[in-house]
Amino acid sequence: MINVPAIRMHQFGVSFYQASLSARDVDKLVRFEVLSYGERHHPPVRGKRPVSRSKVNWDLLERRIAGSERAYQRQIIRKKIEELVLYYEQCREARNLPSIPGAVIISSDEVLRFDPTSEDSSLGLLKVPEREGVLRAIDGQHRLLALHSDIDRFGSEEFTVPAVIFDRLPEDHVVQMFVTINAKHTRLNASHLVSLSGRQLYADPNLAAAHDIVRALHERGDSPLVGQIKLLGVGRGKVAQAPLAQELKAVLQSEMLGGPRKAEEFRDDAKRFFVNYFKQISVLFTTAWNGRKYSIRTAPALRAFIRVAPDVIRHLDQERADRADFRAIGRVIAPWGRRIGDSRFETDSGWKQTGTSIDTPGATTPTRLEYPKARASDGREGPGYRPGPLSDILDHRQWSFVTIGSCERGIGCPVIPPQSRRNDVRFQP
């Protein structure tokens, strides 16, 4: 028998134990199994083996995982094990976070005996049979497998795992508990994760500034997007926070802002710039902005406007204007009204034409102003051509916003597709 410090607990007539198991005890006592109808058709591990050098000895680990028609666990996800092993290593090196702070849930196949410290005490020693595989994981199998894979690197260091242990739960109760735990997870939505990133989760000044900009657009009374963004993924707004924040982050770290020093300076004025920027866009395309049959305020369209913001900022710098000046921004983007017009943002009509999508693989690089037949200073076509002021560029029919690397012809300013394909932003003539 192995003596394990434990607390005896009771809930609705059921007794179980909150215990502290050493890593070596877990490695010896817990067995790992997955539901399988034959290894040929249902291998215990899902996913390809890493091409690069892995920290996991998969040959040994896969031999530890049994497959059975009577089991209930899902296939082991190879990528998840790799990520957990890497996380354990980071925790071991940093020594500022525990790697398994939450209790795993396991059930014993054999009788457990509890010796309380006193007659009425819930504290005591839990005596667990010292037989290999006597315990089965109900919840936490990936964490324990990653621990098994990484345990040789622990050396003599003390490592204990919090565990909730049930004494011979009936088979149907075990399966019901597994299904309840794994079917009712509430995943973190992307917008909530964006809110935690940059400050609480890890230091990223650009992502933190992007979050502040999104909040300003949503909360400031003078913002044309007030109340229209789903902060934390909830609320009455129609635009998710996460895609806007990621697009803003890309702008804030763009080299087009004039280098690291100017980019850092711009972060201080970024909220004011983007509020004024979208105010001017709402004035420039007032019919589309306030109309019901237009898609200018959808996430893809807003992302497209954010993506071309570095060009606007660069032109403001050329004019030596304040980057966040409302009137200066209006002067720079005024030609868009003539070039684009409100009809470009109608939900149905010309957007059924084919075009380049902002979300296609070729359109993941930043957007810039590009002349399809650029000429060098000596008059020959080539990359040496330097464009003039943005207002002149937009007045010229052959200049266009394009997504670098994705266009074969001159195509126009960012617009959106029909209702049926709102996840795309198209760039039309």
CSV table of N, CA and C in Angstrom, one decimal, residues 87-101 157 200-202:
chain,number,residue,atom,x,y,z
A,87,TYR,N,5.4,23.3,-22.2
A,87,TYR,CA,5.0,24.2,-21.1
A,87,TYR,C,5.6,23.7,-19.7
A,88,TYR,N,5.7,22.4,-19.5
A,88,TYR,CA,6.3,21.9,-18.3
A,88,TYR,C,7.7,22.3,-18.2
A,89,GLU,N,8.4,22.3,-19.3
A,89,GLU,CA,9.8,22.7,-19.3
A,89,GLU,C,10.0,24.2,-19.0
A,90,GLN,N,9.1,25.0,-19.6
A,90,GLN,CA,9.1,26.4,-19.3
A,90,GLN,C,8.9,26.7,-17.9
A,91,CYS,N,7.9,26.0,-17.3
A,91,CYS,CA,7.7,26.2,-15.8
A,91,CYS,C,8.9,25.8,-15.0
A,92,ARG,N,9.5,24.7,-15.4
A,92,ARG,CA,10.6,24.2,-14.6
A,92,ARG,C,11.8,25.2,-14.7
A,93,GLU,N,12.0,25.8,-15.8
A,93,GLU,CA,13.1,26.7,-16.0
A,93,GLU,C,12.8,28.1,-15.3
A,94,ALA,N,11.5,28.6,-15.5
A,94,ALA,CA,11.2,29.9,-15.0
A,94,ALA,C,11.0,29.8,-13.5
A,95,ARG,N,10.4,28.7,-12.9
A,95,ARG,CA,10.2,28.5,-11.5
A,95,ARG,C,9.3,29.6,-10.9
A,96,ASN,N,8.3,30.0,-11.7
A,96,ASN,CA,7.3,31.0,-11.1
A,96,ASN,C,5.9,30.6,-11.3
A,97,LEU,N,5.6,29.4,-11.9
A,97,LEU,CA,4.3,28.9,-12.1
A,97,LEU,C,4.3,27.4,-12.0
A,98,PRO,N,3.2,26.9,-11.3
A,98,PRO,CA,3.1,25.4,-11.3
A,98,PRO,C,2.6,24.9,-12.6
A,99,SER,N,3.0,23.7,-13.0
A,99,SER,CA,2.6,23.2,-14.3
A,99,SER,C,1.3,22.4,-14.3
A,100,ILE,N,0.9,21.9,-13.1
A,100,ILE,CA,-0.4,21.2,-13.0
A,100,ILE,C,-1.0,21.7,-11.7
A,101,PRO,N,-1.6,22.9,-11.7
A,101,PRO,CA,-2.2,23.4,-10.5
A,101,PRO,C,-3.6,22.9,-10.2
A,157,GLU,N,14.0,16.2,-8.0
A,157,GLU,CA,13.1,17.3,-7.5
A,157,GLU,C,11.7,16.9,-7.1
A,200,GLN,N,-2.1,41.4,-19.1
A,200,GLN,CA,-2.2,40.3,-18.1
A,200,GLN,C,-1.5,39.0,-18.5
A,201,LEU,N,-1.7,38.6,-19.7
A,201,LEU,CA,-1.2,37.3,-20.2
A,201,LEU,C,0.3,37.4,-20.5
A,202,TYR,N,0.7,38.3,-21.2
A,202,TYR,CA,2.1,38.6,-21.5
A,202,TYR,C,2.3,40.0,-22.0
